Coordinates of C-alpha atoms in Angstrom, one line a residue:
X1159 CA 0.0 0.0 0.0
X1160 CA 1.4 3.4 -1.0
X1161 CA 2.3 6.1 1.6
X1162 CA -0.5 8.5 0.7
X1163 CA -3.2 5.9 1.1
X1164 CA -1.8 4.8 4.5
X1165 CA -1.7 8.5 5.5
X1166 CA -5.4 9.1 4.6
X1167 CA -6.5 5.9 6.4
X1168 CA -4.5 6.8 9.5
X1169 CA -5.8 10.3 9.6
X1170 CA -9.4 9.0 9.1
X1171 CA -8.9 6.6 12.1
X1172 CA -7.6 9.5 14.2
X1173 CA -10.7 11.4 13.3
X1174 CA -12.8 8.5 14.4
X1175 CA -11.0 8.4 17.8
X1176 CA -11.8 12.0 18.5
X1177 CA -15.3 11.6 17.1
X1178 CA -16.1 8.7 19.5
X1179 CA -14.6 10.6 22.5
X1180 CA -17.0 13.4 21.8
X1181 CA -19.9 11.0 21.4
X1182 CA -19.1 9.3 24.7
X1183 CA -19.2 12.6 26.5
X1184 CA -22.5 13.5 24.9
X1185 CA -24.3 10.3 25.5
X1186 CA -23.2 9.7 29.1
X1187 CA -23.3 13.2 30.6
X1188 CA -27.1 13.8 30.2
X1189 CA -28.0 10.6 32.1
X1190 CA -25.2 9.9 34.6
X1191 CA -26.9 11.9 37.4
X1192 CA -30.2 10.0 37.2
X1193 CA -28.2 6.8 36.9
X1194 CA -26.4 7.6 40.2
X1195 CA -29.7 8.4 41.8
X1196 CA -31.0 4.9 41.0
X1197 CA -27.9 3.5 42.8
X1198 CA -28.7 5.6 45.8
X1199 CA -25.7 7.9 45.4
X1200 CA -25.3 11.2 47.2
X1201 CA -25.2 14.4 45.1
X1202 CA -21.4 14.8 45.6
X1203 CA -21.0 11.5 43.7
X1204 CA -21.8 13.3 40.4
X1205 CA -18.8 15.6 40.9
X1206 CA -16.6 12.7 41.9
X1207 CA -17.6 10.7 38.8
X1208 CA -17.0 13.6 36.4
X1209 CA -13.7 14.5 38.1
X1210 CA -12.5 10.9 38.1
X1211 CA -12.7 10.8 34.3
X1212 CA -10.6 14.0 34.0
X1213 CA -8.2 13.0 36.8
X1214 CA -7.2 9.7 35.3
X1215 CA -6.8 11.3 31.9
X1216 CA -4.7 14.0 33.5
X1217 CA -2.3 11.4 34.9
X1218 CA -2.1 9.1 32.0
X1219 CA -1.5 11.7 29.3
X1220 CA 2.2 12.4 30.1
X1221 CA 2.9 8.7 30.7
X1222 CA 1.5 7.7 27.3
X1223 CA 3.3 10.7 25.7
X1224 CA 6.6 9.7 27.2
X1225 CA 6.1 6.2 26.0
X1226 CA 5.5 7.4 22.4
X1227 CA 8.6 9.6 22.6
X1228 CA 10.7 6.6 23.6
X1229 CA 9.4 4.2 21.1
X1230 CA 8.3 6.5 18.3
X1231 CA 5.2 4.5 17.9
X1232 CA 1.6 5.3 18.7
X1233 CA -0.4 2.3 17.4
X1234 CA 0.2 0.1 20.4
X1235 CA -0.5 3.0 22.8
X1236 CA -3.9 3.6 21.1
X1237 CA -4.8 -0.1 21.2
X1238 CA -4.0 -0.2 24.9
X1239 CA -5.9 3.1 25.7
X1240 CA -8.9 1.7 23.8
X1241 CA -8.9 -1.3 26.0
X1242 CA -9.3 0.9 29.0
X1243 CA -12.2 2.6 27.2
X1244 CA -13.8 -0.8 26.4
X1245 CA -13.4 -2.1 30.0
X1246 CA -14.5 1.2 31.6
X1247 CA -17.7 1.5 29.5
X1248 CA -18.6 -2.2 30.2
X1249 CA -18.2 -1.5 33.9
X1250 CA -20.5 1.5 33.4
X1251 CA -23.0 -0.7 31.7
X1252 CA -22.9 -3.3 34.6
X1253 CA -23.7 -0.6 37.2
X1254 CA -24.2 -2.8 40.2
X1255 CA -23.2 0.0 42.6
X1256 CA -22.3 3.6 42.8
X1257 CA -18.6 2.6 43.5
X1258 CA -18.5 0.5 40.3
X1259 CA -19.9 3.4 38.4
X1260 CA -17.2 5.7 39.8
X1261 CA -14.5 3.2 39.0
X1262 CA -15.8 2.9 35.5
X1263 CA -15.2 6.6 34.8
X1264 CA -11.8 6.4 36.4
X1265 CA -10.8 3.4 34.1
X1266 CA -12.3 5.0 31.0
X1267 CA -10.5 8.2 31.6
X1268 CA -7.2 6.5 31.3
X1269 CA -8.0 5.9 27.7
X1270 CA -8.1 9.6 27.0
X1271 CA -4.4 9.8 27.7
X1272 CA -3.6 8.5 24.2
X1273 CA -4.5 12.0 22.9
X1274 CA -1.1 13.3 23.9
X1275 CA 0.6 10.5 21.8
X1276 CA -1.7 11.3 18.9
X1277 CA -0.9 15.0 19.0
X1278 CA 2.8 14.1 19.2
X1279 CA 2.4 11.8 16.2
X1280 CA 0.6 14.6 14.2
X1281 CA 3.3 17.0 15.0
X1282 CA 6.1 14.7 13.8
X1283 CA 4.2 13.6 10.6
X1284 CA 3.0 17.0 9.3
X1285 CA 4.8 20.0 7.9
X1286 CA 5.0 23.0 10.2
X1287 CA 2.9 25.2 7.9
X1288 CA 0.1 22.6 7.7
X1289 CA -0.1 21.8 11.4
X1290 CA -2.8 24.3 12.4
X1291 CA -5.0 23.0 9.6
X1292 CA -4.6 19.4 10.7
X1293 CA -5.2 20.2 14.4
X1294 CA -8.3 22.2 13.5
X1295 CA -9.7 19.2 11.6
X1296 CA -9.0 16.8 14.4
X1297 CA -10.6 19.1 17.0
X1298 CA -13.6 19.6 14.8
X1299 CA -14.1 15.8 14.8
X1300 CA -14.6 15.8 18.6
X1301 CA -17.0 18.7 18.4
X1302 CA -18.9 16.8 15.7
X1303 CA -19.1 13.9 18.2
X1304 CA -20.5 16.3 20.9
X1305 CA -23.1 17.5 18.3
X1306 CA -24.4 14.1 17.2
X1307 CA -24.1 12.4 20.6
X1308 CA -27.4 13.7 21.9
X1309 CA -29.1 12.2 18.8
X1310 CA -28.1 8.7 19.9
X1311 CA -29.8 9.3 23.2
X1312 CA -33.1 9.5 21.3
X1313 CA -33.1 5.8 20.7
X1314 CA -31.0 4.7 23.7
X1315 CA -33.6 6.1 26.1
X1316 CA -36.1 3.6 24.6
X1317 CA -34.0 0.6 25.6
X1318 CA -35.8 -1.7 28.1
X1319 CA -34.7 -5.3 28.0
X1320 CA -32.4 -7.9 29.5
X1321 CA -29.1 -9.1 28.1
X1322 CA -28.3 -12.2 30.1
X1323 CA -27.9 -11.1 33.8
X1324 CA -27.7 -7.4 32.8
X1325 CA -30.5 -4.9 32.5
X1326 CA -30.4 -2.6 29.5
X1327 CA -32.3 0.6 30.1
X1328 CA -32.0 4.3 29.4
X1329 CA -29.3 4.6 32.0
X1330 CA -27.1 1.5 31.3
X1331 CA -27.6 1.6 27.4
X1332 CA -25.0 4.5 26.9
X1333 CA -22.3 2.3 28.5
X1334 CA -23.2 -0.7 26.3
X1335 CA -23.4 1.5 23.2
X1336 CA -19.9 3.0 23.8
X1337 CA -18.6 -0.5 24.7
X1338 CA -19.6 -1.6 21.2
X1339 CA -18.3 1.6 19.5
X1340 CA -14.9 1.3 21.1
X1341 CA -14.6 -2.4 20.0
X1342 CA -15.3 -1.2 16.4
X1343 CA -12.7 1.5 16.7
X1344 CA -10.2 -1.1 18.0
X1345 CA -10.7 -3.0 14.8
X1346 CA -10.3 0.1 12.8
X1347 CA -7.0 0.9 14.5
X1348 CA -5.7 -2.6 13.8
X1349 CA -6.4 -2.5 10.1
X1350 CA -6.4 1.2 9.2
X1351 CA -3.7 2.8 11.3
X1352 CA 0.0 3.0 10.6
X1353 CA 2.9 4.6 12.4
X1354 CA 4.0 7.0 9.7
X1355 CA 7.6 8.1 9.7
X1356 CA 8.4 11.7 10.9
X1357 CA 8.4 14.4 8.3
X1358 CA 12.1 15.3 8.7
X1359 CA 13.1 11.6 8.6
X1360 CA 11.2 11.0 5.4
X1361 CA 12.9 14.1 3.8
X1362 CA 16.3 13.0 5.1
X1363 CA 15.8 9.5 3.9
X1364 CA 14.7 10.5 0.4
X1365 CA 17.6 13.0 0.1
X1366 CA 20.2 10.5 1.2
X1367 CA 18.8 7.8 -1.0
X1368 CA 18.9 10.2 -4.0
X1369 CA 22.5 11.1 -3.3
X1370 CA 23.5 7.5 -2.7
X1371 CA 24.9 8.3 0.8
X1372 CA 24.2 6.7 4.1
X1373 CA 25.2 7.8 7.6
X1374 CA 27.0 5.2 9.7
X1375 CA 25.0 6.1 12.7
X1376 CA 21.6 5.6 11.0
X1377 CA 20.8 9.3 11.1
X1378 CA 22.6 12.4 10.0
X1379 CA 23.3 15.5 12.1
X1380 CA 20.6 17.6 10.3
X1381 CA 18.0 15.1 11.5
X1382 CA 19.3 15.2 15.1
X1383 CA 19.3 19.0 14.9
X1384 CA 15.6 19.0 13.7
X1385 CA 14.7 16.7 16.6
X1386 CA 16.2 18.8 19.4
X1387 CA 15.3 22.3 18.3
X1388 CA 11.8 23.7 18.5
X1389 CA 9.9 23.6 15.2
X1390 CA 9.0 27.3 15.1
X1391 CA 11.4 29.5 13.1
X1392 CA 10.5 32.9 14.7
X1393 CA 13.7 34.6 15.8
X1394 CA 12.4 35.5 19.2
X1395 CA 11.4 31.9 20.0
X1396 CA 14.7 30.5 18.6
X1397 CA 16.7 33.0 20.7
X1398 CA 14.8 32.0 23.9
X1399 CA 15.1 28.3 23.2
X1400 CA 18.8 28.7 22.3
X1401 CA 19.6 30.4 25.6
X1402 CA 18.2 27.4 27.5
X1403 CA 19.8 24.8 25.4
X1404 CA 23.2 26.5 25.1
X1405 CA 23.4 26.9 28.9
X1406 CA 22.7 23.2 29.3
X1407 CA 25.1 22.1 26.6
X1408 CA 28.0 24.3 27.9
X1409 CA 28.7 21.7 30.5
X1410 CA 29.9 19.3 27.8
X1411 CA 31.0 21.7 25.1
X1412 CA 33.2 24.8 25.9
X1413 CA 32.3 27.2 23.2
X1414 CA 31.1 30.8 22.7
X1415 CA 29.1 32.6 20.1
X1416 CA 30.0 36.1 19.2
X1417 CA 27.3 38.7 19.5
X1418 CA 27.3 39.6 15.8
X1419 CA 26.5 36.0 14.9
X1420 CA 23.4 35.7 17.0
X1421 CA 21.2 36.9 14.1
X1422 CA 22.3 33.9 12.1
X1423 CA 21.6 31.2 14.7
X1424 CA 19.1 28.6 13.4
X1425 CA 19.5 26.0 16.1
X1426 CA 21.0 25.6 19.5
X1427 CA 23.5 23.1 18.2
X1428 CA 24.8 25.1 15.3
X1429 CA 28.1 25.8 17.0
X1430 CA 28.6 22.0 17.7
X1431 CA 28.3 20.6 14.2
X1432 CA 31.5 18.6 14.7
X1433 CA 30.2 16.9 17.8
X1434 CA 29.5 13.2 17.4
X1435 CA 25.9 12.2 17.1
X1436 CA 25.8 10.2 20.3
X1437 CA 27.2 13.1 22.2
X1438 CA 24.5 15.4 20.8
X1439 CA 21.8 12.9 21.9
X1440 CA 23.3 12.5 25.4
X1441 CA 23.5 16.3 25.7
X1442 CA 19.9 16.7 24.7
X1443 CA 18.6 14.1 27.1
X1444 CA 20.4 15.8 29.9
X1445 CA 18.9 19.2 29.0
X1446 CA 15.3 18.1 28.1
X1447 CA 14.1 18.5 31.6
X1448 CA 11.5 20.7 33.2
X1449 CA 13.5 23.7 32.0
X1450 CA 11.7 23.4 28.6
X1451 CA 8.4 24.1 30.3
X1452 CA 9.7 27.2 32.1
X1453 CA 10.5 29.2 29.0
X1454 CA 8.3 32.2 28.6
X1455 CA 6.5 31.2 25.4
X1456 CA 5.8 27.7 26.7
X1457 CA 4.4 29.1 30.0
X1458 CA 2.2 31.5 28.0
X1459 CA 0.7 28.7 25.9
X1460 CA 0.2 26.5 28.9
X1461 CA -1.6 29.4 30.6
X1462 CA -3.7 29.8 27.5
X1463 CA -4.7 26.1 27.7
X1464 CA -5.6 26.4 31.4
X1465 CA -7.4 29.7 31.3
X1466 CA -9.5 29.1 28.2
X1467 CA -10.6 25.6 29.4
X1468 CA -11.2 26.9 33.0
X1469 CA -13.4 29.6 31.7
X1470 CA -15.2 27.3 29.2
X1471 CA -16.1 24.7 31.8
X1472 CA -17.0 27.3 34.3
X1473 CA -19.4 28.9 31.8
X1474 CA -20.8 25.4 30.9
X1475 CA -21.5 24.8 34.6
X1476 CA -23.2 28.1 35.0
X1477 CA -25.3 28.0 31.9
X1478 CA -27.9 25.4 32.9
X1479 CA -28.8 26.9 36.3
X1480 CA -28.9 30.3 34.6
X1481 CA -31.4 29.1 31.9
X1482 CA -33.5 27.5 34.5
X1483 CA -33.6 30.6 36.7
X1484 CA -34.4 33.2 34.1
X1485 CA -35.9 31.3 31.2
X1486 CA -37.3 28.1 32.8
X1487 CA -35.5 25.9 30.2
X1488 CA -36.1 22.1 30.5
X1489 CA -34.1 19.2 29.0
X1490 CA -35.3 19.8 25.5
X1491 CA -34.5 23.5 25.4
X1492 CA -31.0 22.9 26.9
X1493 CA -30.4 20.1 24.3
X1494 CA -31.3 22.4 21.5
X1495 CA -29.1 25.1 22.9
X1496 CA -26.1 22.7 23.2
X1497 CA -26.8 21.5 19.7
X1498 CA -26.8 25.0 18.2
X1499 CA -23.6 25.8 20.2
X1500 CA -22.0 22.7 18.7
X1501 CA -22.9 23.9 15.2
X1502 CA -21.2 27.3 15.9
X1503 CA -18.1 25.6 17.3
X1504 CA -17.7 23.3 14.3
X1505 CA -18.2 26.2 11.9
X1506 CA -15.5 28.1 13.9
X1507 CA -13.0 25.2 13.6
X1508 CA -13.6 25.0 9.8
X1509 CA -13.1 28.8 9.5
X1510 CA -9.9 28.6 11.6
X1511 CA -8.7 25.7 9.4
X1512 CA -9.1 28.1 6.4
X1513 CA -7.7 31.1 8.2
X1514 CA -4.6 29.4 9.4
X1515 CA -3.5 28.9 5.8
X1516 CA -3.4 32.7 5.3
X1517 CA -2.2 34.2 8.6
X1518 CA 0.2 33.2 11.4
X1519 CA -1.0 31.3 14.4
X1520 CA -0.2 34.3 16.7
X1521 CA -2.8 36.3 14.8
X1522 CA -5.3 33.5 15.2
X1523 CA -4.6 33.4 18.9
X1524 CA -4.9 37.2 19.2
X1525 CA -8.3 37.1 17.4
X1526 CA -9.5 34.3 19.7
X1527 CA -8.4 36.1 22.9
X1528 CA -10.1 39.3 21.8
X1529 CA -13.4 37.5 21.2
X1530 CA -13.1 35.7 24.6
X1531 CA -12.4 39.0 26.4
X1532 CA -15.5 40.6 24.8
X1533 CA -17.6 37.6 25.7
X1534 CA -16.6 37.6 29.4
X1535 CA -17.0 41.3 29.7
X1536 CA -20.4 41.0 28.1
X1537 CA -21.4 38.3 30.5
X1538 CA -20.3 40.4 33.5
X1539 CA -22.4 43.3 32.3
X1540 CA -25.5 41.6 31.1
X1541 CA -25.7 38.0 32.6
X1542 CA -24.6 38.6 36.1
X1543 CA -27.7 40.7 36.6
X1544 CA -29.9 40.5 33.4
X1545 CA -31.7 43.7 32.4
X1546 CA -35.0 44.2 30.7
X1547 CA -37.8 41.8 29.9
X1548 CA -37.8 38.2 28.8
X1549 CA -36.9 38.8 25.1
X1550 CA -34.1 41.3 25.9
X1551 CA -32.7 38.9 28.6
X1552 CA -32.7 36.0 26.1
X1553 CA -31.0 38.2 23.5
X1554 CA -28.3 39.1 26.0
X1555 CA -27.8 35.5 26.9
X1556 CA -27.6 34.3 23.3
X1557 CA -25.0 36.9 22.4
X1558 CA -22.8 36.0 25.4
X1559 CA -22.9 32.3 24.7
X1560 CA -22.4 32.8 21.0
X1561 CA -19.3 34.9 21.5
X1562 CA -17.9 32.4 24.0
X1563 CA -18.2 29.4 21.7
X1564 CA -17.0 31.4 18.7
X1565 CA -13.8 32.4 20.4
X1566 CA -13.0 28.8 21.5
X1567 CA -11.8 27.4 18.2
X1568 CA -9.4 30.3 17.5
X1569 CA -7.6 29.9 20.9
X1570 CA -7.7 26.1 20.9
X1571 CA -6.2 25.6 17.5
X1572 CA -3.6 28.4 17.7
X1573 CA -2.2 27.4 21.1
X1574 CA -1.9 23.7 20.2
X1575 CA -0.2 24.5 17.0
X1576 CA 2.2 27.0 18.5
X1577 CA 2.9 24.7 21.5
X1578 CA 4.0 22.0 19.1
X1579 CA 6.4 24.4 17.5
X1580 CA 8.1 25.9 20.6
X1581 CA 8.7 22.5 22.2
X1582 CA 11.3 20.0 20.8
X1583 CA 10.2 17.3 18.5
X1584 CA 11.9 14.5 20.3
X1585 CA 9.8 15.0 23.5
X1586 CA 6.6 16.0 21.6
X1587 CA 4.4 13.2 23.1
X1588 CA 5.4 14.0 26.6
X1589 CA 5.0 17.8 26.0
X1590 CA 1.5 17.3 24.6
X1591 CA 0.7 15.1 27.6
X1592 CA 1.8 17.9 29.9
X1593 CA -0.4 20.4 27.9
X1594 CA -3.4 18.1 28.1
X1595 CA -2.8 17.5 31.8
X1596 CA -2.9 21.3 32.4
X1597 CA -6.2 21.3 30.4
X1598 CA -7.5 18.4 32.5
X1599 CA -6.7 20.3 35.7
X1600 CA -8.7 23.3 34.3
X1601 CA -11.7 21.1 33.5
X1602 CA -11.7 19.9 37.2
X1603 CA -11.3 23.3 38.8
X1604 CA -13.6 25.3 36.4
X1605 CA -16.8 23.5 37.4
X1606 CA -15.8 23.6 41.1
X1607 CA -15.3 27.4 40.9
X1608 CA -18.5 28.0 39.1
X1609 CA -20.6 25.6 41.1
X1610 CA -19.7 27.3 44.3
X1611 CA -20.5 30.8 43.1
X1612 CA -23.7 30.5 41.1
X1613 CA -25.3 33.0 43.5
X1614 CA -22.4 35.4 43.3
X1615 CA -21.9 35.9 39.5
X1616 CA -19.9 39.1 39.8
X1617 CA -17.1 37.3 41.7
X1618 CA -17.2 34.3 39.4
X1619 CA -17.2 36.2 36.2
X1620 CA -14.8 38.9 37.5
X1621 CA -12.1 36.4 38.2
X1622 CA -12.5 34.9 34.7
X1623 CA -12.2 38.3 33.1
X1624 CA -9.0 39.0 35.1
X1625 CA -7.5 35.8 34.0
X1626 CA -8.2 36.5 30.4
X1627 CA -6.9 40.0 30.5
X1628 CA -3.7 38.8 32.1
X1629 CA -3.3 36.1 29.4
X1630 CA -4.0 38.6 26.6

């Protein structure tokens, strides 16, 4: 099978993974509280179940990412993570007790850790200029899952039969449904997913094959250089990264770079071209520590990941009580609202996919942060204490929610793409795991913050505005 066909099938399978993760969230979330009530669970168990899923994903992400960095493979990691999803959803379907239900979400959450390996794989197998486009498409797949997930509940809620010793009803059916979907996905990964070679390695291999040359170490110094330097070529990022790398490498290599040559530095290893390849690899391993995550641009992007997800989940938590209080929305109205929000988000991702081909990711990020700031300020003014009659209050609410979901794709795609470029390729899986763990922490803290301040909207929204202004 030729390379292009393998690439298309692999990307299609990755799209299915993110699609199914969105479907799982959308079919389980609407019924889990009622499910817990049938098992005589206390109200706090809902928070525990939702947090358990995020917590296990938060912990497994860096581990799976580190594994993919060491082995340069992702297929086995995805197969293993899918097993956790299969087992976790079957436990959810069994539902003998509230503790088994809690454990099921904990086990299933481990499977989400493969996302860090997948983002690392996409970083290594795509060109730098195409990365934002690819990330936007992948994220849109998850949003599509969130959009179509509620449609499955239309027929899942009609289930009422026995399957051996197990009862299949509107509460247990989502677990059985996702159990079957993840099994299908496991087969798709086995037959349609390939560990494609990294972009730089393919180019190096083709070049060396064309010239009839082969390096005795199995890789040339240009390939090593590409692996250890950040992928972005902006002068300010290179200079920042070089300062960290050079200080680390100076322990092994006594060299200096004159001030007038700084403008020509393309990599932190440029002054060490004559260094043996194994020395370069050892130097990089010694320097690829937590220092990489303390660089200014990396801290900013991690902060963007945390703050945007913190604000998003806080607003999601606040929306339902708000619609009940002011508009008397029931399940149907809320479902329609989430469905329309999903349409806006998917349209936003498709627009960002087009926009990223014409402007830099920094511009996309700036646009997203501007929209998010306007959204939060609008919510502080008009939603903390709605003004006017019913129609005017509903208009204020729709505008605030629309701006929030519109800004999300811009920030999400830009920060993921930029993060992949300012962190080294060799540790991309682990780096993406750290990024997703920061996001997981935000999705845990956001609902806790909003849930405790639903009666004090000015404090809740004011803190969110302050975080966004600081990030901007």
